Tab-separated table of C-alpha atoms in Angstrom:
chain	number	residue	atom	x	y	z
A	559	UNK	CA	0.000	0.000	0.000
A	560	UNK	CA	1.391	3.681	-0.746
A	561	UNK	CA	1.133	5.985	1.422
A	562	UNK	CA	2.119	10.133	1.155
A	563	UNK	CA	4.100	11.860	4.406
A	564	UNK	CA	2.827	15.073	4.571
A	565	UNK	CA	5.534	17.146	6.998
A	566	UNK	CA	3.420	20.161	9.107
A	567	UNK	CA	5.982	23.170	9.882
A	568	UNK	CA	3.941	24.878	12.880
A	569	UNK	CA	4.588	28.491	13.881
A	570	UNK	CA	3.374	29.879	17.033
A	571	UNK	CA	4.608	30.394	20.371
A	572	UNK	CA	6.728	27.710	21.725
A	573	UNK	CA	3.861	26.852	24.523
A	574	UNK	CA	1.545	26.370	22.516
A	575	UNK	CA	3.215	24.111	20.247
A	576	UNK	CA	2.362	20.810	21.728
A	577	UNK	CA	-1.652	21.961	21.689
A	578	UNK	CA	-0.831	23.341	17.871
A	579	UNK	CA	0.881	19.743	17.120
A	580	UNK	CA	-2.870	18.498	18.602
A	581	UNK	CA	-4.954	20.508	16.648
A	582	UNK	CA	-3.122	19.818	13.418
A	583	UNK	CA	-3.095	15.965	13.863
A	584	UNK	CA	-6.980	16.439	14.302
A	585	UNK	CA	-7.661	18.031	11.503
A	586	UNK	CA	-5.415	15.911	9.356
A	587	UNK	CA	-7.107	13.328	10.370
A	588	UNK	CA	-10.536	14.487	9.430
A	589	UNK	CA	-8.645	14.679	5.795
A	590	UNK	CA	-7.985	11.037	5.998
A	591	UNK	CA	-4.374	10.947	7.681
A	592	UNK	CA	-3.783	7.486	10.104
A	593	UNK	CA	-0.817	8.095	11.835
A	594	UNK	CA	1.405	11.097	13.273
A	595	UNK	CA	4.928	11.081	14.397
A	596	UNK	CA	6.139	14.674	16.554
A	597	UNK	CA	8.872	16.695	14.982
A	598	UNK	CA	10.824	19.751	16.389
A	599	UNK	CA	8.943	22.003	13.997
A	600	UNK	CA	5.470	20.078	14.058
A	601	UNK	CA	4.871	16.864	12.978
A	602	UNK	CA	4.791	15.003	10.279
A	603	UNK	CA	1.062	13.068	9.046
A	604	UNK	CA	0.728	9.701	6.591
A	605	UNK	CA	-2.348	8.939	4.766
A	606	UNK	CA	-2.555	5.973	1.897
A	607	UNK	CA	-2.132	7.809	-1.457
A	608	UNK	CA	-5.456	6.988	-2.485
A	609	UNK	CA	-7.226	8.778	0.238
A	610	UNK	CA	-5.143	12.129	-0.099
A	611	UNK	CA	-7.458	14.863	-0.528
A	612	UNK	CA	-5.287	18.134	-0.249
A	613	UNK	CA	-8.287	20.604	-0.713
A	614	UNK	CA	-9.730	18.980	2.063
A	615	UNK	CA	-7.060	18.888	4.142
A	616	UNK	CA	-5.934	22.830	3.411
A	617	UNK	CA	-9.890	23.376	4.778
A	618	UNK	CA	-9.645	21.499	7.889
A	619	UNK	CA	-5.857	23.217	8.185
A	620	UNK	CA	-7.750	26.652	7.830
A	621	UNK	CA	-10.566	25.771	10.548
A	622	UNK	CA	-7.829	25.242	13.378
A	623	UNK	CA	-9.389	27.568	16.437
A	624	UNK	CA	-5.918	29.060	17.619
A	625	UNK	CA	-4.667	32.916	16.497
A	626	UNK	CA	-1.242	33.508	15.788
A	627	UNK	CA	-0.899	30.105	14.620
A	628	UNK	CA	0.529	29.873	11.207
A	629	UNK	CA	0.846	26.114	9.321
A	630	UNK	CA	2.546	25.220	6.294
A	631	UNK	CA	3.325	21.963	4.528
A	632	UNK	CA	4.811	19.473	1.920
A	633	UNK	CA	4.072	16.095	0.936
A	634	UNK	CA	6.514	13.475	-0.601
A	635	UNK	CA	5.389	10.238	-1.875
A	636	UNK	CA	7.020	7.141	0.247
A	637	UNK	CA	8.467	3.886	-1.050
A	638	UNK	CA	5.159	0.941	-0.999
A	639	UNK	CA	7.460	-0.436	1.968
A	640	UNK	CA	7.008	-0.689	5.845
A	641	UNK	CA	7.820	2.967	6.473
A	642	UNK	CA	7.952	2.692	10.120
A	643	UNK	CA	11.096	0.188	9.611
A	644	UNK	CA	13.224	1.632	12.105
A	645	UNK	CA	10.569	1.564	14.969
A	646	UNK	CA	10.079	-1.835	14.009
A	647	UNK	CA	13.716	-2.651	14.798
A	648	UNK	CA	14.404	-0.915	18.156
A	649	UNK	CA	11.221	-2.378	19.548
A	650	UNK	CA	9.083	-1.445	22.769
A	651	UNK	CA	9.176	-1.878	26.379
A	652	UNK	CA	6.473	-4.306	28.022
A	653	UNK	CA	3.115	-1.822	28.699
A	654	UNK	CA	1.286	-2.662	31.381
A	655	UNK	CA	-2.616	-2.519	31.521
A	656	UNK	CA	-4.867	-1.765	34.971
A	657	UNK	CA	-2.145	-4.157	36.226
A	658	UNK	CA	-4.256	-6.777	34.808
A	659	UNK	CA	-2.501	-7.247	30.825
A	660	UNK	CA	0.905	-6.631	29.872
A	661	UNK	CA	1.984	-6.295	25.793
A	662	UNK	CA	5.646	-7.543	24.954
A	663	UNK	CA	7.335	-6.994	22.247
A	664	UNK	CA	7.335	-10.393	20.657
A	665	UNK	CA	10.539	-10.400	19.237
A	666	UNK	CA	12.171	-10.420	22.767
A	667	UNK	CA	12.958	-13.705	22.893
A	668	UNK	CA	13.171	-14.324	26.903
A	669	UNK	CA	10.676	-11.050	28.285
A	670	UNK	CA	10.737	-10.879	32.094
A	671	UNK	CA	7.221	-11.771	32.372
A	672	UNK	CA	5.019	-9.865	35.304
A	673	UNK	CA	2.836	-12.493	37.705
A	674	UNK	CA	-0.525	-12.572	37.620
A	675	UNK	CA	-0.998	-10.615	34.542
A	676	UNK	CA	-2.652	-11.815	31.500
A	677	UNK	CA	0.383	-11.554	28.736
A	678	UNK	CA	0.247	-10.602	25.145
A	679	UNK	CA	2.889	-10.864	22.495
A	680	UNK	CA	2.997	-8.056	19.626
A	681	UNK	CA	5.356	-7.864	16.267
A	682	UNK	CA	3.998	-4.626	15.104
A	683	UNK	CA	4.367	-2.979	11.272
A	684	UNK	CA	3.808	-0.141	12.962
A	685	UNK	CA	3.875	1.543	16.170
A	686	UNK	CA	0.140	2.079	16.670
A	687	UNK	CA	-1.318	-0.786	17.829
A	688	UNK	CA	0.948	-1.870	20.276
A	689	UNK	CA	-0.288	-0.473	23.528
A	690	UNK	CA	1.968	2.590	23.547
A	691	UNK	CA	-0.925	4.493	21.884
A	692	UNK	CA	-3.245	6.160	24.205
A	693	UNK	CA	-6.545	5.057	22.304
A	694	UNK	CA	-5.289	1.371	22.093
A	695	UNK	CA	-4.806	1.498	25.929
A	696	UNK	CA	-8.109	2.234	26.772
A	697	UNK	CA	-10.199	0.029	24.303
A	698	UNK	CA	-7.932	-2.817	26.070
A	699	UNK	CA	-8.785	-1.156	29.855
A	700	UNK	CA	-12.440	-1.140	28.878
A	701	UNK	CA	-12.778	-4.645	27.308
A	702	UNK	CA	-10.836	-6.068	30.049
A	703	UNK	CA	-13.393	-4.572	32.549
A	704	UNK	CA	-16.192	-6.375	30.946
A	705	UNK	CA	-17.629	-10.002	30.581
A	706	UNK	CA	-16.096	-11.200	27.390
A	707	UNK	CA	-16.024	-15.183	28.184
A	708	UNK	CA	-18.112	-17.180	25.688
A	709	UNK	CA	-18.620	-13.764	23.732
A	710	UNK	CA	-18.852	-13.397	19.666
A	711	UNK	CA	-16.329	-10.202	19.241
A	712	UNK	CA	-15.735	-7.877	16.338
A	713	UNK	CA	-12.722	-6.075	15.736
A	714	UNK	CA	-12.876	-2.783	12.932
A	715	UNK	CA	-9.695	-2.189	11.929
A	716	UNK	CA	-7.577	-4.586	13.548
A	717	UNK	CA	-4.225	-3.354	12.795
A	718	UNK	CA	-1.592	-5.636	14.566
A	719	UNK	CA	-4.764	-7.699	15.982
A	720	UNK	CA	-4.043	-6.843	19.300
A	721	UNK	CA	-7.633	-5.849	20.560
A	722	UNK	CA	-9.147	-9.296	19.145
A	723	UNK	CA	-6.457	-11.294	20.593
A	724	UNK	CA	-6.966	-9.669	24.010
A	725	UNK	CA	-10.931	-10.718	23.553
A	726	UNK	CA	-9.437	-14.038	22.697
A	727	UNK	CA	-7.495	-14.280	25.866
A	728	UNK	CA	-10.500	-13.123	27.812
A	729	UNK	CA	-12.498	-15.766	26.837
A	730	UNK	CA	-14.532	-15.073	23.744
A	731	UNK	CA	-15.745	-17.923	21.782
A	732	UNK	CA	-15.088	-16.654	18.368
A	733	UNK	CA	-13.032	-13.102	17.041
A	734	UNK	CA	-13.843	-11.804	13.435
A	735	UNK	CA	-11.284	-8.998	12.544
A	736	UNK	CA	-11.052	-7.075	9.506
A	737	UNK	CA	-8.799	-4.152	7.952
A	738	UNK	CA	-7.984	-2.220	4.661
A	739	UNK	CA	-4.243	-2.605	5.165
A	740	UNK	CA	-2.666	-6.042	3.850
A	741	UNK	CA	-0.245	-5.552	6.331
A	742	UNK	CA	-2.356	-5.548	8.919
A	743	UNK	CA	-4.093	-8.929	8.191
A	744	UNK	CA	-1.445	-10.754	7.768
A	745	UNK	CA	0.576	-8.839	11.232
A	746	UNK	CA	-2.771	-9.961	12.765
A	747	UNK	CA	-3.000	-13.564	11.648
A	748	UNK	CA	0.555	-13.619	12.569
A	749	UNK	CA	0.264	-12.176	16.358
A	750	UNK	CA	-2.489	-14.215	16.903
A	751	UNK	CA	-0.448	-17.456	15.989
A	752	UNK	CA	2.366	-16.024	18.201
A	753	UNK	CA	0.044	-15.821	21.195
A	754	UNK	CA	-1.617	-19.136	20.588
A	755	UNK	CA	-5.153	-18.027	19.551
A	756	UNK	CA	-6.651	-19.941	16.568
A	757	UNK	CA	-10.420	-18.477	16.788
A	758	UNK	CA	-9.446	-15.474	15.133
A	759	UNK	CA	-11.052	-14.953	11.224
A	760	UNK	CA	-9.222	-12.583	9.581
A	761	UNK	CA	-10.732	-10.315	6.767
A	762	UNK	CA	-9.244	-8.075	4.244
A	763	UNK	CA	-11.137	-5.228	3.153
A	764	UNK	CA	-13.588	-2.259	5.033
A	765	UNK	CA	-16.777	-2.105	6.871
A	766	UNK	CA	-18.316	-3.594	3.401
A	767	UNK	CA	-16.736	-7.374	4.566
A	768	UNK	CA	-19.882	-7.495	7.095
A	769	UNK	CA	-22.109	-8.221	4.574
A	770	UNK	CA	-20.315	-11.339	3.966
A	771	UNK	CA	-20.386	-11.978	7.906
A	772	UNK	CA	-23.117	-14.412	8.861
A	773	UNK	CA	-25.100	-13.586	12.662
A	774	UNK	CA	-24.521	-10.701	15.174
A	775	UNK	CA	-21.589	-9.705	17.800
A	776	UNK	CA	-21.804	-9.284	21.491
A	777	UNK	CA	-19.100	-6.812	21.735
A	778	UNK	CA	-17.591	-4.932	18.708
A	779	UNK	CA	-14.495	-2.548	19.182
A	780	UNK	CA	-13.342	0.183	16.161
A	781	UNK	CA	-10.025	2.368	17.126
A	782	UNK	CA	-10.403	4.388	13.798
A	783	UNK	CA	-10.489	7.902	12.877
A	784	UNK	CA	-12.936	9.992	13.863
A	785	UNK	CA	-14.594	10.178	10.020
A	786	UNK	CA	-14.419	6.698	9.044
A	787	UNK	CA	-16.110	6.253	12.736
A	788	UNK	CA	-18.957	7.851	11.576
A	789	UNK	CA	-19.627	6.775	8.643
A	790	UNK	CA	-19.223	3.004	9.612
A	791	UNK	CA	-21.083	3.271	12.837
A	792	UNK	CA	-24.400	2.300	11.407
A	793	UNK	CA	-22.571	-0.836	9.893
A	794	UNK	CA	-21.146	-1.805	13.509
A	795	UNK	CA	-25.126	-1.067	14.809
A	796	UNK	CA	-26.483	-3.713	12.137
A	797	UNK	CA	-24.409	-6.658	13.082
A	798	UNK	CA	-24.586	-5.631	17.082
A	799	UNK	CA	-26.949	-8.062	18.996
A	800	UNK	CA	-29.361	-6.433	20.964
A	801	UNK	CA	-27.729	-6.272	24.408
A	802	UNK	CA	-24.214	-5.969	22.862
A	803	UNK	CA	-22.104	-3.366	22.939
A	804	UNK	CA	-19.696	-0.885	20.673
A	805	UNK	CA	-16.242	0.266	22.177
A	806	UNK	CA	-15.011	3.359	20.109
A	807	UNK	CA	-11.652	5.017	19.874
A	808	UNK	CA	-9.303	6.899	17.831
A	809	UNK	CA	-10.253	10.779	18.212
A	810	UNK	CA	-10.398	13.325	20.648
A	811	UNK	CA	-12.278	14.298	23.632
A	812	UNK	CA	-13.715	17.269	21.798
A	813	UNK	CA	-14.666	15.212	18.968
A	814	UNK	CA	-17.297	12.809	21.346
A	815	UNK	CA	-20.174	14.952	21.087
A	816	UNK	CA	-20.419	14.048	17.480
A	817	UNK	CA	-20.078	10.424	17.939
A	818	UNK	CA	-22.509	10.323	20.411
A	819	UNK	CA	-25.066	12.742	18.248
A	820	UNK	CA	-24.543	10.052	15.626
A	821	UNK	CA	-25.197	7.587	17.990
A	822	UNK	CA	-28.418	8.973	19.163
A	823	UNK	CA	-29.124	9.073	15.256
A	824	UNK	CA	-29.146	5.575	15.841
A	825	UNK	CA	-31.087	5.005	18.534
A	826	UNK	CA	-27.696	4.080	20.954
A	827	UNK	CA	-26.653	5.881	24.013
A	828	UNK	CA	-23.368	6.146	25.907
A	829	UNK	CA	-22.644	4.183	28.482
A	830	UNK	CA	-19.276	5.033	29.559
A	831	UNK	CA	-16.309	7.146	28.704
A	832	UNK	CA	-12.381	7.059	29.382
A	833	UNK	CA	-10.144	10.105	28.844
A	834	UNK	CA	-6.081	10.007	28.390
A	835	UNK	CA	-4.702	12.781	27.319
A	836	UNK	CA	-7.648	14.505	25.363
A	837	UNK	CA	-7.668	11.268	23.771
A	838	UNK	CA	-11.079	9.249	24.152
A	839	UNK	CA	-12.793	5.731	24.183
A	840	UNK	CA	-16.912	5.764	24.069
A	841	UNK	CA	-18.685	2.883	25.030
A	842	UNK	CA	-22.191	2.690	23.139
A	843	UNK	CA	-25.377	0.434	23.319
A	844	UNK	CA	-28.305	0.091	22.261
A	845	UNK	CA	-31.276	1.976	23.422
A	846	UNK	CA	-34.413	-0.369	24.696
């Protein structure tokens, strides 16, 4: 898959960088963008080449609420290779969950493991999806605070897999995962067989694969942007069994309103919330 770097030069005062950095990665994301890395002068964004809209992402640039901000940018194409090689190589140090799950880095071959927790083993593409994210942190904090043994479990967007092997390990009958990323299906198929979890289906493709998903899911889980969010979120809804629930992530606090107005669109209500960082993880279900 190709994907474009786009590299955000911020100006402003130095204390408001960080919030600037923020802002930017928002609104690039509403323009498509995945995934952000911080750089001295901003950041840089990267968003499959496909999906680059640069009228659309000058607008949401242009809507940023902050004066004396100023913004400028160039894109370059990148290489159809694993661009986030050299994260890939150094690794990451164990995370641990609530005390309760701890992600290694699965190409440590002997990892001191910690007692009594619930381990998981991750060889990532790419950074997000690990654990060290934020947003991936508190999917895992919220599933892991809920029944999930015996449970049919969807995961949107699966990335490295590790949200539907964590159902796995909880106990959930059966795990159907899907993403528009080769990479990621095969990373996923590939963690899963690393942790020892064989009820995992794997699917390649977007929210259109659940048409070709027979019966309903008790719990389904999308860490996504915030505009592929809603617009799939009525797809998630269809193939949600009636007491079932929907555990959302990927956006910011300030963005939750309009998840949850879409939501009520759809006759589901909130039913809990988690905060890092500005970051946030909605918990939906539906209303009876």
């Amino acid at each position: 898959m190709k994907y474009i770097v786009a590299d955000f030069v911020i100006t402003c005062n130095p204390a408001l960088l960080q919030t600037a950095r923020d802002l930017v990665a928002d609104a690039a994301a509403d323009a498509g963008f995945e995934s952000f890395e911080d750089t001295p002068q901003g950041l840089k964004g990267y968003v499959q080449t496909d999906l680059f809209d640069r009228a659309a992402l000058d607008s949401c640039i242009a809507e940023i609420p902050l004066d004396d901000v100023v913004v400028n940018y160039t894109t370059a194409e990148l290489e159809d290779k694993n661009w986030n090689e050299e994260w890939e190589k150094a690794g990451f140090d164990p995370i641990n969950i609530d005390g309760r799950i701890v992600i290694y880095d699965a190409r440590q071959e002997h990892p001191s493991l910690v007692p009594h927790t619930m381990p998981v083993f991750i060889r990532a593409r790419q950074a997000f999806g690990t654990g060290n994210h934020q947003t991936t942190r508190m999917v895992i904090s919220t599933l892991s605070g809920m029944p999930v043994t015996g449970k049919r479990v969807l995961d949107c967007g699966c990335g490295t897999g590790i949200l539907g092997i964590v159902a796995s390990k909880l106990g959930a009958e059966e795990v159907v995962a899907y993403d528009i990323d080769e990479w990621s299906v095969e990373n996923t198929m590939f963690n899963a067989t690393e942790n020892g979890v064989h009820n995992i289906t794997v699917l390649h493709g977007d929210a259109h694969v659940l048409s070709h998903v027979c019966g309903v899911f008790d719990i389904v889980m999308a860490n996504i942007n915030r505009n592929i969010l809603l617009e799939d979120l009525v797809a998630y809804k269809e193939v949600l069994s009636a007491d079932g629930v929907i555990i959302l992530s990927g956006f910011y606090e300030h963005d939750a309103n309009l998840i949850r107005e879409k939501a009520l669109e759809l006759n589901m209500t909130e039913r809990n919330r988690k905060i890092e960082d500005d970051w946030c993880c909605l918990t939906l279900s539906i209303d009876r």
